[in-house]
mmCIF file of C-alpha atoms and ligand atoms in Angstrom:
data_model
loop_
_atom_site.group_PDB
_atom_site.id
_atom_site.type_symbol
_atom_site.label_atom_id
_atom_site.label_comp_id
_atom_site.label_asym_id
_atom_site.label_seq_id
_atom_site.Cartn_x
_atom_site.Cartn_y
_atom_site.Cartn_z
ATOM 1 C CA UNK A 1 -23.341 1.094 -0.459
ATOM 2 C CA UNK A 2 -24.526 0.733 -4.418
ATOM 3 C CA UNK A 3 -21.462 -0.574 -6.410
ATOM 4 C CA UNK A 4 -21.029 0.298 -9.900
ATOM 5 C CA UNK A 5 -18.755 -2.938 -10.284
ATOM 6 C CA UNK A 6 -18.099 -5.481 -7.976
ATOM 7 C CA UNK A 7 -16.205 -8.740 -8.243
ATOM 8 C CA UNK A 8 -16.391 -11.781 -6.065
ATOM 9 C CA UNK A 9 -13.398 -14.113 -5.981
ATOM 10 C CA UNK A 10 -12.165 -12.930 -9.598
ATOM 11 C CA UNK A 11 -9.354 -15.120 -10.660
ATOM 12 C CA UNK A 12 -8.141 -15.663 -14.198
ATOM 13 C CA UNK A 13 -5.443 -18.120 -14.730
ATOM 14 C CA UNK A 14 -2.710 -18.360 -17.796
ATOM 15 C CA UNK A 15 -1.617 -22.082 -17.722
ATOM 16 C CA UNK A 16 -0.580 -22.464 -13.740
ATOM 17 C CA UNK A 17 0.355 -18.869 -13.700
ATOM 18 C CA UNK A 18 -2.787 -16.668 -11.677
ATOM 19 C CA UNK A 19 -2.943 -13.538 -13.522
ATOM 20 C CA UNK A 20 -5.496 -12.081 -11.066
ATOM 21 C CA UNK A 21 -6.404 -14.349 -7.830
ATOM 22 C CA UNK A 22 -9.421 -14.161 -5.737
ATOM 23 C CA UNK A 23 -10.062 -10.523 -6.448
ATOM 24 C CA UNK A 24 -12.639 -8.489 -4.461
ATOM 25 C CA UNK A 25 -13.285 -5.141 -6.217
ATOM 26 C CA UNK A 26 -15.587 -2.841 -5.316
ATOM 27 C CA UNK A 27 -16.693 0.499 -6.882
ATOM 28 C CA UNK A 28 -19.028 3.108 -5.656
ATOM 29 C CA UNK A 29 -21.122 5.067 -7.557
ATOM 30 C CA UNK A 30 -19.327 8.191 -8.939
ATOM 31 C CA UNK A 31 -16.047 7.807 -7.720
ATOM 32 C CA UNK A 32 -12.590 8.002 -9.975
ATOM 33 C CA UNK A 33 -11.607 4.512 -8.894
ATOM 34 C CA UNK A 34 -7.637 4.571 -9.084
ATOM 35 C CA UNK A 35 -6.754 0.662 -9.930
ATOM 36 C CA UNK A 36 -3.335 1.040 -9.147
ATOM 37 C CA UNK A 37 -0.331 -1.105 -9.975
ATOM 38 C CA UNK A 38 3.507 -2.359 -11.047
ATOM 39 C CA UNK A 39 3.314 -3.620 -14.576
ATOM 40 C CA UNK A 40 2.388 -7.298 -14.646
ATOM 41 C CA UNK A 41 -0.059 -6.997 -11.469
ATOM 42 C CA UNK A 42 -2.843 -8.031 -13.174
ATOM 43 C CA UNK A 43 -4.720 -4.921 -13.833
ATOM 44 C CA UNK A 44 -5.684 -5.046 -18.151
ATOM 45 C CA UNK A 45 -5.992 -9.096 -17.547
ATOM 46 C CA UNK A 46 -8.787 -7.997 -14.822
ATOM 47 C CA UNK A 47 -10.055 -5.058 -16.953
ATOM 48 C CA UNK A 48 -10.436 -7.256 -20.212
ATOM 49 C CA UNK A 49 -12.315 -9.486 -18.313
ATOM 50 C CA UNK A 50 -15.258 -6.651 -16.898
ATOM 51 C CA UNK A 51 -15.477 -5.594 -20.601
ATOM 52 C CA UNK A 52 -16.657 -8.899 -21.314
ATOM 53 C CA UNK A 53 -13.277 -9.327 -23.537
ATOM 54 C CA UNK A 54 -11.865 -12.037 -21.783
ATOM 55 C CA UNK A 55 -12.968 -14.805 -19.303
ATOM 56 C CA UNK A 56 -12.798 -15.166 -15.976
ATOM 57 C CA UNK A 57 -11.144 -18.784 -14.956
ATOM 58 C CA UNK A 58 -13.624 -18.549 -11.647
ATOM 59 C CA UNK A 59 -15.414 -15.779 -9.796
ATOM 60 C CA UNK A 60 -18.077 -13.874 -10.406
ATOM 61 C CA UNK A 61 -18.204 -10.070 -11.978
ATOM 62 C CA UNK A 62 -21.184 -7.523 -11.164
ATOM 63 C CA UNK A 63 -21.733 -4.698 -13.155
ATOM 64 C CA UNK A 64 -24.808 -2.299 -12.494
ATOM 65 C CA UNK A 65 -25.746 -4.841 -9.797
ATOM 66 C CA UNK A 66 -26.358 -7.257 -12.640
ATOM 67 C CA UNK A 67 -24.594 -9.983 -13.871
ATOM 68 C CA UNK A 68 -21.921 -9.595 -16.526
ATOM 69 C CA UNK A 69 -22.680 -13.324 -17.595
ATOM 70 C CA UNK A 70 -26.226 -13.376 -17.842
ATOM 71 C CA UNK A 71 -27.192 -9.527 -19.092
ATOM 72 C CA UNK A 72 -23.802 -8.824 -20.929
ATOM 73 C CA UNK A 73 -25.313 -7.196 -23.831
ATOM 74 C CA UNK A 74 -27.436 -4.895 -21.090
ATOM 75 C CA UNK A 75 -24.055 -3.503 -19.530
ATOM 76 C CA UNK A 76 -21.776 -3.466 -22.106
ATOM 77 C CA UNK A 77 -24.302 -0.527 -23.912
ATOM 78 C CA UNK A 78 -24.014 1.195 -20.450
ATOM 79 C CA UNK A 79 -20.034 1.137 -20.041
ATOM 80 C CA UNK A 80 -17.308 3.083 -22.267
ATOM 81 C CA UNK A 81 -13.710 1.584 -22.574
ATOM 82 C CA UNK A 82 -10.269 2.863 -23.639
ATOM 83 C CA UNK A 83 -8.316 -0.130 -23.500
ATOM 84 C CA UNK A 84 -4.306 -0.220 -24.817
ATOM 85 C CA UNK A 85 -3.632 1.649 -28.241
ATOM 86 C CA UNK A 86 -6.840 1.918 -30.083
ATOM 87 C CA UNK A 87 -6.772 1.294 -33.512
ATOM 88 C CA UNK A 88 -8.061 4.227 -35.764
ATOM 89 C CA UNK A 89 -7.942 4.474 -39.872
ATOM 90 C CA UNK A 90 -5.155 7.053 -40.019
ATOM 91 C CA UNK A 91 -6.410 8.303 -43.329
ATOM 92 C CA UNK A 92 -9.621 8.885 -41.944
ATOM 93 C CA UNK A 93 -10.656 12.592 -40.107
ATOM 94 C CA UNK A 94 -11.252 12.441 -36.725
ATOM 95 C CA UNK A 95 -15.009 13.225 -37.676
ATOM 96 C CA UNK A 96 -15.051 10.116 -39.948
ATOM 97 C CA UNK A 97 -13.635 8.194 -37.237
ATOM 98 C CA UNK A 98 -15.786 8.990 -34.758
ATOM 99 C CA UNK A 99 -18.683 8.562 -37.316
ATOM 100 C CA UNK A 100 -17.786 5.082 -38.495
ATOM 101 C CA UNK A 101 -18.078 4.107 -34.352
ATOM 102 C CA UNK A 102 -21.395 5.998 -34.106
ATOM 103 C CA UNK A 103 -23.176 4.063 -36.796
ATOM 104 C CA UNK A 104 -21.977 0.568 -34.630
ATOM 105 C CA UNK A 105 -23.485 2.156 -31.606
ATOM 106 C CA UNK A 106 -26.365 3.483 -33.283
ATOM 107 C CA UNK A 107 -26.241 6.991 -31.511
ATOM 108 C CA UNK A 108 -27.524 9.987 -33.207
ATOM 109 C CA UNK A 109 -25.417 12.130 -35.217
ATOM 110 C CA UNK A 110 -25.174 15.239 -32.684
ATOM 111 C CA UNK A 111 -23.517 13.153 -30.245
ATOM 112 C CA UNK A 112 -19.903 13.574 -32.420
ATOM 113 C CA UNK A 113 -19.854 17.255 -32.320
ATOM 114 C CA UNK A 114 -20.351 16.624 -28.179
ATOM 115 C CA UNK A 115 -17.834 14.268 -27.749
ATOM 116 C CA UNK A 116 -15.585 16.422 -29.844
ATOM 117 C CA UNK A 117 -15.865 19.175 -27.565
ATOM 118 C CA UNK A 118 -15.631 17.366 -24.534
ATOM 119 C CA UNK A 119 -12.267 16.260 -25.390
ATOM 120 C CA UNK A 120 -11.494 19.537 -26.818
ATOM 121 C CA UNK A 121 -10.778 18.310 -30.420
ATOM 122 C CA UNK A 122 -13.355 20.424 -32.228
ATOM 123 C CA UNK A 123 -11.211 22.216 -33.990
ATOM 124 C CA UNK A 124 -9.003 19.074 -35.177
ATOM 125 C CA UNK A 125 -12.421 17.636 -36.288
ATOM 126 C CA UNK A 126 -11.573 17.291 -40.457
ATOM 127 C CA UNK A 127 -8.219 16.815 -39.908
ATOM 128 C CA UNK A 128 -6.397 13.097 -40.578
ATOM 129 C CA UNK A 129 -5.695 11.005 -38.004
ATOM 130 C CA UNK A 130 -2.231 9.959 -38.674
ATOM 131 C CA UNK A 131 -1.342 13.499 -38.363
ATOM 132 C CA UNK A 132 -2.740 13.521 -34.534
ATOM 133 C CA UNK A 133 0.244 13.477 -31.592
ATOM 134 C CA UNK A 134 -0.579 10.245 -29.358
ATOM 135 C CA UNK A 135 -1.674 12.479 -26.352
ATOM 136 C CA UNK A 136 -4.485 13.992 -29.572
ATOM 137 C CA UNK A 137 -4.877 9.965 -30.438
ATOM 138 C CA UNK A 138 -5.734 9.153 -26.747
ATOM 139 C CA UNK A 139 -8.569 12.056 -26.860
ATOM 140 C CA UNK A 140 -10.035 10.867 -29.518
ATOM 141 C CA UNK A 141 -9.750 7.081 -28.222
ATOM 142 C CA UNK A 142 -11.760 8.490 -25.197
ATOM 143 C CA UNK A 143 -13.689 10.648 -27.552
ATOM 144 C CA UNK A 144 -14.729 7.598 -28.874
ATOM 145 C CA UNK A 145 -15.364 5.684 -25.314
ATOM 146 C CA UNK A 146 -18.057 8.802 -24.495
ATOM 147 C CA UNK A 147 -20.049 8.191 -27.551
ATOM 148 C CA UNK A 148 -22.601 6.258 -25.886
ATOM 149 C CA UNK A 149 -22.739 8.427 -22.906
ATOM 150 C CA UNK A 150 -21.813 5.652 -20.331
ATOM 151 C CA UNK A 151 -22.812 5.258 -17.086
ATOM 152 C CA UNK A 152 -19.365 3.973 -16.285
ATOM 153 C CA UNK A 153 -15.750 4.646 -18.131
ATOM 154 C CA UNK A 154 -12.808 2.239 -17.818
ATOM 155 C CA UNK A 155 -9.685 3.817 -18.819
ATOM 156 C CA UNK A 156 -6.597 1.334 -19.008
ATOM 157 C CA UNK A 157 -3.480 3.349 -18.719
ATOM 158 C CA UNK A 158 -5.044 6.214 -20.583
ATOM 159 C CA UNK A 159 -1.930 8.450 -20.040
ATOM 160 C CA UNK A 160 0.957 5.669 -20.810
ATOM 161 C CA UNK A 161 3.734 7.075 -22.935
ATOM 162 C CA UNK A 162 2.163 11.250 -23.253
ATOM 163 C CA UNK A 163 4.108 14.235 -22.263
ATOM 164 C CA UNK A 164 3.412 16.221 -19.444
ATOM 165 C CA UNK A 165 1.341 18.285 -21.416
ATOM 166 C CA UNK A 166 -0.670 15.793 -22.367
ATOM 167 C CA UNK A 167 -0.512 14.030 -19.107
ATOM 168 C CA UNK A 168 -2.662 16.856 -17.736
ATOM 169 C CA UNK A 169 -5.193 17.004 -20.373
ATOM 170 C CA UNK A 170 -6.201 13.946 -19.912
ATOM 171 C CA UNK A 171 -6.317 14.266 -16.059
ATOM 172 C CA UNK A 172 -8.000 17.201 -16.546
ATOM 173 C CA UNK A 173 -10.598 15.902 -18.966
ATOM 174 C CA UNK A 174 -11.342 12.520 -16.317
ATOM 175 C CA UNK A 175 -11.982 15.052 -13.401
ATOM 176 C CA UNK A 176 -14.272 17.138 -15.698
ATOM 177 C CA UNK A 177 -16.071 13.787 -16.439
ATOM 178 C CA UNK A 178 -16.660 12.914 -12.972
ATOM 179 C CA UNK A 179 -17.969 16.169 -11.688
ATOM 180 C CA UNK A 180 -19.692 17.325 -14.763
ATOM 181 C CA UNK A 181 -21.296 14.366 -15.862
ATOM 182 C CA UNK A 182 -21.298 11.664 -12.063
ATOM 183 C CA UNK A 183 -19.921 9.287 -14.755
ATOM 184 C CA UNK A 184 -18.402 6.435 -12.806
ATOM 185 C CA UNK A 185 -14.746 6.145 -13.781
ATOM 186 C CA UNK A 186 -12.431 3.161 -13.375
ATOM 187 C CA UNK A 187 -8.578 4.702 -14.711
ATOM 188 C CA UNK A 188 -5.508 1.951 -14.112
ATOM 189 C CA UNK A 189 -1.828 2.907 -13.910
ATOM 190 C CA UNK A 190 1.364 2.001 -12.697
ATOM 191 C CA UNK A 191 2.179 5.456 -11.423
ATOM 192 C CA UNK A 192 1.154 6.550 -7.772
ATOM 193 C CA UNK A 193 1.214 9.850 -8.941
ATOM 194 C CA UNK A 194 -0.938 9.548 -11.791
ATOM 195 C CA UNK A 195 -3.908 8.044 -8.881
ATOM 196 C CA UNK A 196 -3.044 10.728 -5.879
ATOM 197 C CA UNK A 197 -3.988 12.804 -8.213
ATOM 198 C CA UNK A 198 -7.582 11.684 -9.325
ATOM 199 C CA UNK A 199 -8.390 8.953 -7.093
ATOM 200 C CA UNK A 200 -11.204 9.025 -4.918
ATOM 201 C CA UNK A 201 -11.044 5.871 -4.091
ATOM 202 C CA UNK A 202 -8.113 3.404 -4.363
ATOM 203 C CA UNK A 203 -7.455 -0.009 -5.254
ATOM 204 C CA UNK A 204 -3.981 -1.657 -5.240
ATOM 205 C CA UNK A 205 -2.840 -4.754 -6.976
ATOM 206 C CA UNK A 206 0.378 -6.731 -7.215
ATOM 207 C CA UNK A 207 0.951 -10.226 -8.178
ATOM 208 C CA UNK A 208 -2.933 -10.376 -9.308
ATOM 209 C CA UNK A 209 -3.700 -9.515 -5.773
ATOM 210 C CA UNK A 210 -5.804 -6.645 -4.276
ATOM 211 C CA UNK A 211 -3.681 -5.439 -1.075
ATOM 212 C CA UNK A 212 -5.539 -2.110 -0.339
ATOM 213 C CA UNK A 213 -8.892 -1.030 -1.427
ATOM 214 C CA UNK A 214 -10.221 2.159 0.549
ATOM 215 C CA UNK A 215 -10.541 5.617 0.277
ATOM 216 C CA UNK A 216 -7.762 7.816 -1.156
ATOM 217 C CA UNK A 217 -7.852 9.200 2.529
ATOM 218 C CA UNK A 218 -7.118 6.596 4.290
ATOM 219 C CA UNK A 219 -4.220 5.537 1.805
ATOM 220 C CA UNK A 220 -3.040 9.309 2.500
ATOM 221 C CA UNK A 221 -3.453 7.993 6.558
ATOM 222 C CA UNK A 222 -0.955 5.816 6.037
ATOM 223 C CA UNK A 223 1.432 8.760 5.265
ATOM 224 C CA UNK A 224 2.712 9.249 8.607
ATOM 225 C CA UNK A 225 5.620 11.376 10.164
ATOM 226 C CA UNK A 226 9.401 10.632 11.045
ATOM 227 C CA UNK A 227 11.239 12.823 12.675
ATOM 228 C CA UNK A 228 14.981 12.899 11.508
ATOM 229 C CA UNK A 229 17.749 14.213 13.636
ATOM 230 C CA UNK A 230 21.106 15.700 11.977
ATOM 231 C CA UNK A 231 23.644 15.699 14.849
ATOM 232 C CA UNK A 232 27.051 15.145 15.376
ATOM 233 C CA UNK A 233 28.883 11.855 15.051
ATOM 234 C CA UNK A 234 25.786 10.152 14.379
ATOM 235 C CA UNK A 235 26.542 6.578 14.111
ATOM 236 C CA UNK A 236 27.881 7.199 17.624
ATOM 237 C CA UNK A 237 24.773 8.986 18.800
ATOM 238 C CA UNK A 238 22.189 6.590 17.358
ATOM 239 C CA UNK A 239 24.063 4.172 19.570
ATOM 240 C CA UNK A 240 23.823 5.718 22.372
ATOM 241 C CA UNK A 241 20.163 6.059 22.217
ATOM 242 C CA UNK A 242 19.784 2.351 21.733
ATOM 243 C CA UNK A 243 21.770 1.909 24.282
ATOM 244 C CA UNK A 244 19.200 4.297 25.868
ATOM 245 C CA UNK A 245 16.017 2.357 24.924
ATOM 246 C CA UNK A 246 15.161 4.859 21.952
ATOM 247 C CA UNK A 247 14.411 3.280 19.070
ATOM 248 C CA UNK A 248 16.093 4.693 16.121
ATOM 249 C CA UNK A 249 17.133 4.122 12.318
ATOM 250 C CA UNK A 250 20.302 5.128 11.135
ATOM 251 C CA UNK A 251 19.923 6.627 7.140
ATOM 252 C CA UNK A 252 22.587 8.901 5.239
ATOM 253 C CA UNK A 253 24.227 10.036 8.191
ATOM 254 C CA UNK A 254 20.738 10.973 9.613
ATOM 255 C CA UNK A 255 18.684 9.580 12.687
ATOM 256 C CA UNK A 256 15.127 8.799 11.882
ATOM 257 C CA UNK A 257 13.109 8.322 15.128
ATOM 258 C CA UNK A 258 9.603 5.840 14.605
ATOM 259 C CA UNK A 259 8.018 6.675 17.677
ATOM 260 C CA UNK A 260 7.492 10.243 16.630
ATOM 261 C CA UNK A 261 5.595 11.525 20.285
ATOM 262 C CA UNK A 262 6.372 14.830 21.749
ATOM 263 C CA UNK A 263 7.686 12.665 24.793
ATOM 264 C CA UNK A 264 10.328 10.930 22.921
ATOM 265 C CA UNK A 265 11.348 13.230 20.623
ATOM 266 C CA UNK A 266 12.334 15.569 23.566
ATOM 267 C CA UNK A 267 13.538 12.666 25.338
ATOM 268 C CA UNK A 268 16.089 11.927 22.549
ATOM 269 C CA UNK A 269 17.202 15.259 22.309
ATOM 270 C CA UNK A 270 17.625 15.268 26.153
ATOM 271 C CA UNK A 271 19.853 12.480 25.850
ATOM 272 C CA UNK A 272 22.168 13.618 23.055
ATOM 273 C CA UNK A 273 22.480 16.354 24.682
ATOM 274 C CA UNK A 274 23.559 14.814 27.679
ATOM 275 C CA UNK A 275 25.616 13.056 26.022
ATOM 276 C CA UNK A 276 27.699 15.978 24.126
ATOM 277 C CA UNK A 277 25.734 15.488 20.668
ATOM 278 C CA UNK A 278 25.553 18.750 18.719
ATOM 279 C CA UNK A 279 22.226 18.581 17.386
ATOM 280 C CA UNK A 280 21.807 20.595 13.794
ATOM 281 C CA UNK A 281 18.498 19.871 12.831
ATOM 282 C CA UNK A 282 15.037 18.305 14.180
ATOM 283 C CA UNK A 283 12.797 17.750 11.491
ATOM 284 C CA UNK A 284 9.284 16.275 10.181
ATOM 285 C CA UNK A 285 9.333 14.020 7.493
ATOM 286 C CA UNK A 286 6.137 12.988 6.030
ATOM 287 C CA UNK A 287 6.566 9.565 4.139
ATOM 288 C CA UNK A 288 5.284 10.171 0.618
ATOM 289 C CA UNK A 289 2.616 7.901 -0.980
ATOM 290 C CA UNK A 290 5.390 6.866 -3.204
ATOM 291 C CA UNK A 291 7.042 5.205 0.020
ATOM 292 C CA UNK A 292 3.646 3.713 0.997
ATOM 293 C CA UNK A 293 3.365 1.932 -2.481
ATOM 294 C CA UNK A 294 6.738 0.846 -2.329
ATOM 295 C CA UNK A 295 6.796 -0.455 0.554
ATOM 296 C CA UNK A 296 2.962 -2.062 0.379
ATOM 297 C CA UNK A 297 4.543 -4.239 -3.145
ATOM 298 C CA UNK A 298 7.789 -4.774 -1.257
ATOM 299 C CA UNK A 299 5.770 -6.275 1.984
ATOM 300 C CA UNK A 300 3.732 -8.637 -0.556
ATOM 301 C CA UNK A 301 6.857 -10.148 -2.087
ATOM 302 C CA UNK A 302 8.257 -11.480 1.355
ATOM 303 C CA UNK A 303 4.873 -13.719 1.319
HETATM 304 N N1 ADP B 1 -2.946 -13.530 -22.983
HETATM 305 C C1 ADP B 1 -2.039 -13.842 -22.042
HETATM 306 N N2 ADP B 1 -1.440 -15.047 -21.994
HETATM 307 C C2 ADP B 1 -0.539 -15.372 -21.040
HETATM 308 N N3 ADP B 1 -0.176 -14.550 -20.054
HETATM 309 C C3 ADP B 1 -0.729 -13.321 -20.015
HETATM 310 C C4 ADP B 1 -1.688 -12.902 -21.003
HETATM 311 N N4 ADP B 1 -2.076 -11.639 -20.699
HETATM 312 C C5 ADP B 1 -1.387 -11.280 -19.595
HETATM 313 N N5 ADP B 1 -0.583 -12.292 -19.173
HETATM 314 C C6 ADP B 1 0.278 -12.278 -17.972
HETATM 315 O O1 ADP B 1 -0.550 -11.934 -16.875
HETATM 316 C C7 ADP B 1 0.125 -11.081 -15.986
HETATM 317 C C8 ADP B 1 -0.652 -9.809 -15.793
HETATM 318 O O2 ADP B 1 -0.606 -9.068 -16.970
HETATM 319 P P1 ADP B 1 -1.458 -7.733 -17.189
HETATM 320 O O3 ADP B 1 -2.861 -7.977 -16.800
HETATM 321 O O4 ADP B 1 -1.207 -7.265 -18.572
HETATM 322 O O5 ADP B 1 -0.763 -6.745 -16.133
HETATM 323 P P2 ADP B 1 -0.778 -5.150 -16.047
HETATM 324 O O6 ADP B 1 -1.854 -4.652 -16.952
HETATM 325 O O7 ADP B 1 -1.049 -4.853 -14.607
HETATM 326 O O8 ADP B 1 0.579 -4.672 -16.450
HETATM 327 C C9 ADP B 1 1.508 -10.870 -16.558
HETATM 328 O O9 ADP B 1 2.386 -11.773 -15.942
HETATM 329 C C10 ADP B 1 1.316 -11.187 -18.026
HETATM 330 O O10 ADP B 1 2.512 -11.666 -18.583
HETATM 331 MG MG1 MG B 2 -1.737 -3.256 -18.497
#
């Protein structure tokens, strides 16, 4: 497998506090890599640090196959970055903007009218800056990221504080990226949603530590079924089929069975019935992503 970014044992330390420890990251060529999160898990510390902004206390960061240490220059021409609230000059067009970023990069002219269009701000092109909405500001931010035409795009929190609206824009604009363009994207939140929705592949952080990294599949794997009983008196009949062997969890009046088998699903019912249990309602219930997530961070704190 060719990685677009890999990172050995990346660790970067504030005082005794690890703000990433020992990460392992590893992303494949042309895949919207979902790096996945609760606020404070580590994810802009680890981000800063690939963009050559910050550095690493140990460990080792690829980029391109190459090293970030020794060919920094090299990558950093090949990689675009929208990293926390971008500053712009608010008197400035968006044109001027965008003009004042190509003459640092040293791209040709034609390239602003492109990105313009690919982030659908042609027609806000001459007009000022401060007058943009922040979900327009973001556009332009990754506007701005595209002007080199990178190989790979790292997005931190790109849709942090927009509207819905806006929200899908940008999502919309990151999937056009990757299809249109096999531009490797790395895009960080704190929202589930935000990565079920893009993702290809996932990585998951808390506490500076990587606790999944697979496919968005197999995350989705992990989604599996309970059935949940409504019956009658159900305290009493979720101990009865303890008392029974079944293994069951009692939630908002509700029995959830674990073991979710044809076999013992009709054997609970059998027994209910048996035992004079009215039974309302046997139902699937897929455990959301959301769950997963939860309960992934949740398992990570116990340690
Ligand atoms: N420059 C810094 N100095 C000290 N601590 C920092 C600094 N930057 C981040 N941290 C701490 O590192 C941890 C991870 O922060 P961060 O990488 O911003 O998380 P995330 O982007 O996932 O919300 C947090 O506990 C944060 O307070
Ligand atoms: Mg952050």
């Amino acid at each position: 497998m060719e990685y677009i970014v890999e990172t050995k044992g990346l660790t970067k330390r504030f005082g005794k506090e690890k703000a990433v420890s020992e990460l392992d990251m590893k992303i494949p060529r042309g895949e919207i890599y979902g790096f996945l999160g609760p606020n404070g898990a580590g994810k802009t510390t680890t981000i800063r640090m690939l963009l050559g902004l910050m550095k690493p206390t140990s460990g080792g960061i690829e980029i391109f196959q190459k090293d970030l240490k020794k060919e920094r220059i090299d990558i950093l021409t090949r990689v675009g970055s929208l990293v926390e609230n971008p500053s712009y000059y608010p008197h400035l067009t968006a044109y001027e903007n965008l003009e004042a970023w190509r003459k640092i990069l040293g791209v040709p002219k034609g390239r602003i009218q492109e990105v313009l269009g690919i982030v659908r701000l042609s027609d806000a092109a001459n007009k000022k800056v401060k007058g943009f909405s922040l979900g327009m500001k973001q556009r332009l931010g990754i506007a701005v990221s595209l002007l080199n035409n990178p190989e790979l795009l790292v997005l931190d929190e790109p849709t942090n504080g927009l509207d819905p609206s806006g929200i899908i824009e940008i999502r919309n604009l990151i999937k056009q990226l990757a299809t249109e363009s096999g531009m490797t994207i790395l895009i960080s939140s704190h929202l589930l949603a935000e990565i079920d929705q893009l993702a290809t592949t996932v990585g998951i952080v808390t506490k500076g530590k990587m606790i999944f990294q697979d496919s968005i599949d197999v995350l989705r794997r992990f989604a599996k079924q309970n059935i949940v009983l409504k019956v009658s008196d159900s305290e009493h009949a979720w101990r009865s089929l303890l008392a029974k062997g079944i293994k069951a969890d009692l939630q908002d009046g509700k029995l959830s069975l674990s073991d979710s088998t044809n076999e013992r699903i009709a054997d609970a019912v059998r027994h209910l019935v048996h035992d004079g249990f009215s039974i309302y309602r046997v139902e699937e219930e897929k455990r959301s992503l959301e769950d997963i997530f939860l309960q992934m961070t949740k398992e990570e704190d116990r340690v």
